[in-house]
C-alpha positions as a Markdown table, in Angstrom:
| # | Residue | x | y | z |
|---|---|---|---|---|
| 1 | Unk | 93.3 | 100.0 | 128.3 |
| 2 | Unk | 95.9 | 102.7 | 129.9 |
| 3 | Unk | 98.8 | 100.5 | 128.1 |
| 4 | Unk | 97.6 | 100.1 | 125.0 |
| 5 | Unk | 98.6 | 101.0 | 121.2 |
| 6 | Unk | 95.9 | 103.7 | 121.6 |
| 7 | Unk | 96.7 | 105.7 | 124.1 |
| 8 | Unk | 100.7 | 105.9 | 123.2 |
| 9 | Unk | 99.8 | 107.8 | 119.5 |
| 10 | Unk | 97.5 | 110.0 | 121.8 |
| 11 | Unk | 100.0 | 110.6 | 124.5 |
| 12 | Unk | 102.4 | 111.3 | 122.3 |
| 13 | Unk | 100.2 | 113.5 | 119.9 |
| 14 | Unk | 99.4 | 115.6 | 123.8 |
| 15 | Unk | 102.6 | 116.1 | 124.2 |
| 16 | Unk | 103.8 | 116.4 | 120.6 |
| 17 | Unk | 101.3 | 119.2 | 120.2 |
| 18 | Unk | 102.9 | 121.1 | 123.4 |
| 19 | Unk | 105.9 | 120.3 | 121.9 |
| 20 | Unk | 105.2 | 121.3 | 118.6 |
| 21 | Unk | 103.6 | 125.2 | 120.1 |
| 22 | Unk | 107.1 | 126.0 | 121.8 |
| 23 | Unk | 108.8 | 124.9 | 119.0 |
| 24 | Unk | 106.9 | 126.6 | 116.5 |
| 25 | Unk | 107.0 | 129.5 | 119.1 |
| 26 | Unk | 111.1 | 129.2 | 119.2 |
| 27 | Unk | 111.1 | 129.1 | 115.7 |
| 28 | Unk | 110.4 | 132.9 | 115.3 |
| 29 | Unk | 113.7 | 133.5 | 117.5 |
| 30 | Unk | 115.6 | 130.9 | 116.5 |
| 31 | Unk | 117.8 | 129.8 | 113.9 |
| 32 | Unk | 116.9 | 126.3 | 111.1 |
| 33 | Unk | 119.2 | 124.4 | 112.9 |
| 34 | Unk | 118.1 | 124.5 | 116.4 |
| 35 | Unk | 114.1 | 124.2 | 114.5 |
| 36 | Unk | 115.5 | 120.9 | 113.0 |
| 37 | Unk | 116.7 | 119.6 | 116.1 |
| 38 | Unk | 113.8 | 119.9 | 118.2 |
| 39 | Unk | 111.2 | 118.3 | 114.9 |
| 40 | Unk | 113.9 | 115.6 | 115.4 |
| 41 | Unk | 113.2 | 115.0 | 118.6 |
| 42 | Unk | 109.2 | 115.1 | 118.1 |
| 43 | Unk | 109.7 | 112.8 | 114.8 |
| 44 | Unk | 111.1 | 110.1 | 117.6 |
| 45 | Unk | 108.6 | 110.5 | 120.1 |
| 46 | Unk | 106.3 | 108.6 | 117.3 |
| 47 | Unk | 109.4 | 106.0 | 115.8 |
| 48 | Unk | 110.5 | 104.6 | 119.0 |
| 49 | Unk | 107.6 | 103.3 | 120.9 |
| 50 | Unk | 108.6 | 100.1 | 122.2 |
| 51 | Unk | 106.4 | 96.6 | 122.0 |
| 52 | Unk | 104.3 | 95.9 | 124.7 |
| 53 | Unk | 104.5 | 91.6 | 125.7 |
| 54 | Unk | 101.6 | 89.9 | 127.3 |
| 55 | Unk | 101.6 | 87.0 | 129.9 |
| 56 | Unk | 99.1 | 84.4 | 129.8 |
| 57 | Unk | 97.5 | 85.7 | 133.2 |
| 58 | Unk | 97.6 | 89.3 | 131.7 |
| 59 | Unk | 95.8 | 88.0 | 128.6 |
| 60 | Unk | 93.5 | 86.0 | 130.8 |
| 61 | Unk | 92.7 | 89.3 | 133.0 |
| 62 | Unk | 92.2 | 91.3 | 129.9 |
| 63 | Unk | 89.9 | 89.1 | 128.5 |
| 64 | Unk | 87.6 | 88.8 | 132.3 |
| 65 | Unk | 87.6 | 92.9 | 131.4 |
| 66 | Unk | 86.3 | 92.9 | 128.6 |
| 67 | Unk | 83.6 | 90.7 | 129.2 |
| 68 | Unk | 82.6 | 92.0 | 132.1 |
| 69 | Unk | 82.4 | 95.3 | 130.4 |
| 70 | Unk | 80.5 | 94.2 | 127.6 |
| 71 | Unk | 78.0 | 92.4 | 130.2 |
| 72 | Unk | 77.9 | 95.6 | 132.8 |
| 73 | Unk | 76.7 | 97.5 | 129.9 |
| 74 | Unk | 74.6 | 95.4 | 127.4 |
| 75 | Unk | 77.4 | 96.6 | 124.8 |
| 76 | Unk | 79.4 | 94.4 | 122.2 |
| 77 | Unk | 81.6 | 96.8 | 120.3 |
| 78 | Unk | 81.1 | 94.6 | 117.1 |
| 79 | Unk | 78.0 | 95.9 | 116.2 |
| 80 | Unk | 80.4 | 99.4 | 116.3 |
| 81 | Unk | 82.0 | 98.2 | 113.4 |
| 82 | Unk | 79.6 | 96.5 | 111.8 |
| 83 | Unk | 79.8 | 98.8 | 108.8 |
| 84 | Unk | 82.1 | 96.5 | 107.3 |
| 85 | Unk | 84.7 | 99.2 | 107.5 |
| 86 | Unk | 82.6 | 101.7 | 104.8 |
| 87 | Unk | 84.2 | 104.5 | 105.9 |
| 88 | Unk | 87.3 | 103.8 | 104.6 |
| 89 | Unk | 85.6 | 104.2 | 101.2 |
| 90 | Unk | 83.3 | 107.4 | 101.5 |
| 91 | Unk | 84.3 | 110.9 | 99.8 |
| 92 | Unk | 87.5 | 111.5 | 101.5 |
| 93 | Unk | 86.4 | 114.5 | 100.5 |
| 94 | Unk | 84.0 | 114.6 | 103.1 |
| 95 | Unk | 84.2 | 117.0 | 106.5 |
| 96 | Unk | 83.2 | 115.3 | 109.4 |
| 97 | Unk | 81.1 | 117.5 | 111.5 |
| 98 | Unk | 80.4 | 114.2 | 114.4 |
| 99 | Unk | 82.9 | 112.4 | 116.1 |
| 100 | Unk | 81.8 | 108.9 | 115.2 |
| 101 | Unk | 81.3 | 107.4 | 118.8 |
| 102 | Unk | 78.5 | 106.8 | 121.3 |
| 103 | Unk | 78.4 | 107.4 | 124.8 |
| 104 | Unk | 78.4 | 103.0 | 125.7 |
| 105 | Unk | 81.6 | 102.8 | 123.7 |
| 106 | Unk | 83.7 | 105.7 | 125.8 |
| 107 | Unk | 81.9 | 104.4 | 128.9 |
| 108 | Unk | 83.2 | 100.3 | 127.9 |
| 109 | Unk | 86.6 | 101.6 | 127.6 |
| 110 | Unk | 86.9 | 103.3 | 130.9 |
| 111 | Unk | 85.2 | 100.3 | 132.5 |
| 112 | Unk | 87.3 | 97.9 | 131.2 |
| 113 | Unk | 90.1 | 100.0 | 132.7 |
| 114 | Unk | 88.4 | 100.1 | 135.8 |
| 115 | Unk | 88.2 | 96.2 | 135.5 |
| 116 | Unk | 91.0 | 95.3 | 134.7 |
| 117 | Unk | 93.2 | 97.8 | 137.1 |
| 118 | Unk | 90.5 | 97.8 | 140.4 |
| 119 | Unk | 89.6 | 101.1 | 140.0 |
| 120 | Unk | 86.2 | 102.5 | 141.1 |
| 121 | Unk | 83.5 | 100.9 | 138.7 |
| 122 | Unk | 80.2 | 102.9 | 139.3 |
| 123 | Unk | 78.6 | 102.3 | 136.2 |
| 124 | Unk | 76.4 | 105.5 | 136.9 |
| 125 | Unk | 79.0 | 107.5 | 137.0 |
| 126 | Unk | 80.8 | 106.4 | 134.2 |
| 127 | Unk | 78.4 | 106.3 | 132.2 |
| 128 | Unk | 77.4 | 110.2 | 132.9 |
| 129 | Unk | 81.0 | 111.0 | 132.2 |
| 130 | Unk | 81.4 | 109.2 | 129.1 |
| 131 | Unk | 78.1 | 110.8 | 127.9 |
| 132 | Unk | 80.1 | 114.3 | 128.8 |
| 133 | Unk | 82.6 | 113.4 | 127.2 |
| 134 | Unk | 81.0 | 112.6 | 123.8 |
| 135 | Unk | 79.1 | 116.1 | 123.8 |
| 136 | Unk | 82.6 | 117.8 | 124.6 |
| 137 | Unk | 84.3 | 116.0 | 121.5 |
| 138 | Unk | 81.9 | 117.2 | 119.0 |
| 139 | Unk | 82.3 | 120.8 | 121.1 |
| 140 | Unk | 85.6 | 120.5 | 120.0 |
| 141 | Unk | 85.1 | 120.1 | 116.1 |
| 142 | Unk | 82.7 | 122.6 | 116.5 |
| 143 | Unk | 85.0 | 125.0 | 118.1 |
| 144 | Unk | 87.8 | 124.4 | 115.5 |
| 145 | Unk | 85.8 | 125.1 | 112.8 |
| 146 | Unk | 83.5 | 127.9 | 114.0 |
| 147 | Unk | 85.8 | 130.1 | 115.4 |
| 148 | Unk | 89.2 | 129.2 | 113.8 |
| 149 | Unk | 88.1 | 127.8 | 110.3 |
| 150 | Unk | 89.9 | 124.5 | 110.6 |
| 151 | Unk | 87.9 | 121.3 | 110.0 |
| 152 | Unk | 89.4 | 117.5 | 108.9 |
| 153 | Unk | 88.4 | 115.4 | 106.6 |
| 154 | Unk | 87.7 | 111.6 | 106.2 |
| 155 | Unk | 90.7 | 111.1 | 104.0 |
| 156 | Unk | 92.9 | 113.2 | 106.2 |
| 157 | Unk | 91.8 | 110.7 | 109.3 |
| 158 | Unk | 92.2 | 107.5 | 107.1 |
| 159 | Unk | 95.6 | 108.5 | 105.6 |
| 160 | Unk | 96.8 | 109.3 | 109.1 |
| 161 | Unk | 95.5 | 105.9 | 110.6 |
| 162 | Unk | 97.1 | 104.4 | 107.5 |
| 163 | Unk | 100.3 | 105.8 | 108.0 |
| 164 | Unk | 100.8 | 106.3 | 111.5 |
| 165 | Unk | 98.5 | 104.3 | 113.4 |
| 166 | Unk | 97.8 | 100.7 | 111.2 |
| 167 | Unk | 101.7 | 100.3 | 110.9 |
| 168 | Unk | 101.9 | 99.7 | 115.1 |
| 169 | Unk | 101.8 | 96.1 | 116.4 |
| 170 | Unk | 102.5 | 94.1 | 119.7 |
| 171 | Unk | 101.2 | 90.9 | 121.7 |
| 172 | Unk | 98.7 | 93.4 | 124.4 |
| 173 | Unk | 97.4 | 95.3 | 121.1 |
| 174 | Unk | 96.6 | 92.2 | 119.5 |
| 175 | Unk | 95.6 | 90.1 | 122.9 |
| 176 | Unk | 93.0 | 93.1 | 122.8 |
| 177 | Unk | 91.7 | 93.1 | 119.3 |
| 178 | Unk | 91.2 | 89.1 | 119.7 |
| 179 | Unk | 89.4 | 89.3 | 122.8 |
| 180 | Unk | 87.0 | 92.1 | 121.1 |
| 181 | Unk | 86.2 | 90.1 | 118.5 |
| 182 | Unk | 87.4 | 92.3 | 115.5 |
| 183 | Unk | 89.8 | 92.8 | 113.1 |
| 184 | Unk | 93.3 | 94.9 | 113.9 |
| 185 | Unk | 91.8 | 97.1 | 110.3 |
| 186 | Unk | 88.3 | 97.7 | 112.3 |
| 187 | Unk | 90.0 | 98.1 | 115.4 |
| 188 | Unk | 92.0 | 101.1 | 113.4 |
| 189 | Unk | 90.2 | 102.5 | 111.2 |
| 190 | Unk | 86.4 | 102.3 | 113.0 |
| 191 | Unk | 86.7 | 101.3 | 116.6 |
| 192 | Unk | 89.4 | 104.2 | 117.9 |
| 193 | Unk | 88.6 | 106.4 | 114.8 |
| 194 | Unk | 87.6 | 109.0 | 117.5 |
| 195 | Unk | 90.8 | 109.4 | 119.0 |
| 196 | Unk | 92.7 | 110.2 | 115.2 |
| 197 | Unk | 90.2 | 112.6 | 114.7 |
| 198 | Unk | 91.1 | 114.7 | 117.3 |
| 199 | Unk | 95.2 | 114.0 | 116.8 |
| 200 | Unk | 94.5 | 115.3 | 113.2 |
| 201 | Unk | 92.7 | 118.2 | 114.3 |
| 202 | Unk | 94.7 | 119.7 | 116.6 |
| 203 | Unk | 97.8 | 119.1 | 114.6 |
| 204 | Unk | 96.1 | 121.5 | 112.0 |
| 205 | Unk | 95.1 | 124.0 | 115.0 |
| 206 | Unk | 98.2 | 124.4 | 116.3 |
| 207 | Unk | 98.8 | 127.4 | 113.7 |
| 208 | Unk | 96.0 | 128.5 | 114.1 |
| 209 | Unk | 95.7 | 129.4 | 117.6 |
| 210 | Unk | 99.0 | 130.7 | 118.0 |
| 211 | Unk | 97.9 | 133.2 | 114.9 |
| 212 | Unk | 95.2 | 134.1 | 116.3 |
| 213 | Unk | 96.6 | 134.4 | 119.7 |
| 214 | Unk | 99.5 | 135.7 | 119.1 |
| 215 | Unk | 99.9 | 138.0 | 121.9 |
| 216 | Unk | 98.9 | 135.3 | 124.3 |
| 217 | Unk | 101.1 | 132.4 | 126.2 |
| 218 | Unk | 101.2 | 129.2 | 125.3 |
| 219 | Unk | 99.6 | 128.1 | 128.6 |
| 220 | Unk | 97.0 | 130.6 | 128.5 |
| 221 | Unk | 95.8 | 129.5 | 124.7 |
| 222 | Unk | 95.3 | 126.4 | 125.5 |
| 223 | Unk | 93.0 | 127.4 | 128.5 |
| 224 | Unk | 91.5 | 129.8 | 126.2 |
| 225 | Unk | 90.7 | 126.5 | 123.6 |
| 226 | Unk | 89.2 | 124.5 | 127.2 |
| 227 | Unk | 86.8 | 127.1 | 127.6 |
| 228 | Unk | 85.7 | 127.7 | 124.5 |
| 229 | Unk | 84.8 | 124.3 | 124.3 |
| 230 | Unk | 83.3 | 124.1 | 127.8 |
| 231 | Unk | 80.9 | 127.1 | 127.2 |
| 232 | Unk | 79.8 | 126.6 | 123.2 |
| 233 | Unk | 76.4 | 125.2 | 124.3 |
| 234 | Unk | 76.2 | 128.1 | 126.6 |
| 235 | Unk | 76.3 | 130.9 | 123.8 |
């Protein structure tokens, strides 16, 4: 769902982490003061996110969505989270090498999208995407660690869900949760783990890519990250 709780922590973690790069960029010409000001203004881009409210009809739409999607696709995201949440309780020790999510879950949130806002709903395609999009995420963790040492691990994740993510509440978050079936805790914490995976590891790879590229522009590392990514299986 473009307006959920979800996609505002990853939207704001995007534009955080550009954010974050010029500031941290700034900060080797700049003075504390003007540093302070501009982590101020990040710090709010996560404080004041304001409640989403949910008519009836809306609810009534987002529900038709979701079970169309789950019908389209012979998918029910409960058996997803059927783990009765056990990863909250593994070595948080632990690195995590996988992003935990198959292809039909990616592809059941874009459909429902699709649903629910008229898009275009070829199944095909989506599905093809989403199964591209699940081999690029683990590219990523690959990437990070491979070629720039940084990895996350399970307790990193959980204590950022915990702290940033589980905290967040409104009526088209909750309308959502209901109509999947699951709890707001497996919602957070298994369901959309994927997506706090990757806000944790790039806030850790921020320093290291502008180390590393040091010489480079801010635009240009990130396009140098992209194709990294793109061309791992290729190497």
């Amino acid at each position: 769902m473009k307006n959920l709780k979800r996609y505002i922590p990853l939207s704001i973690a995007i534009t955080g982490i550009l954010i974050f790069i010029i500031w941290k960029g700034f900060s080797y010409f700049g003075n504390n003061n003007d540093n302070e000001d501009v982590a101020n203004q990040i710090d709010k881009m996560f404080t004041n996110v304001s409640t989403n409210k949910i008519s009836f009809h809306e609810k009534e739409k987002l529900a038709d969505a979701v079970n169309k999607a789950k019908e389209l696709l012979d998918y029910d995201p409960i058996n997803d989270v059927a783990v009765d949440l056990a990863i909250k309780y593994i070595n948080p020790n632990k690195k995590i090498t996988d992003i935990p999510v198959n292809y039909k879950m990616i592809a059941f949130r874009n459909l429902v999208d699709a649903i629910r806002y008229d898009y275009s709903t070829d199944l095909d395609e989506i599905i093809e995407r989403s199964k591209e999009r699940v081999q690029y995420l683990n590219n990523v963790l690959k990437v990070a660690e491979l070629k720039y040492g940084v990895v996350v691990t399970e307790g990193e994740v959980n204590e950022y869900i915990k702290e940033t993510i589980h905290p967040f509440d409104d009526d088209l978050l909750n309308a959502y949760i209901e109509t999947l079936g699951i709890s707001k805790e497996q919602f957070n914490f298994i369901f959309d783990r994927d997506f706090y995976i990757l806000d944790v590891l790039y806030n850790k790879l921020v320093d290291k890519l502008l180390e590393v590229h040091s010489n480079e522009s801010f635009h240009n590392i990130t396009e140098i990250f992209k194709e990294e990514v793109k061309n791992l299986n290729q190497e």
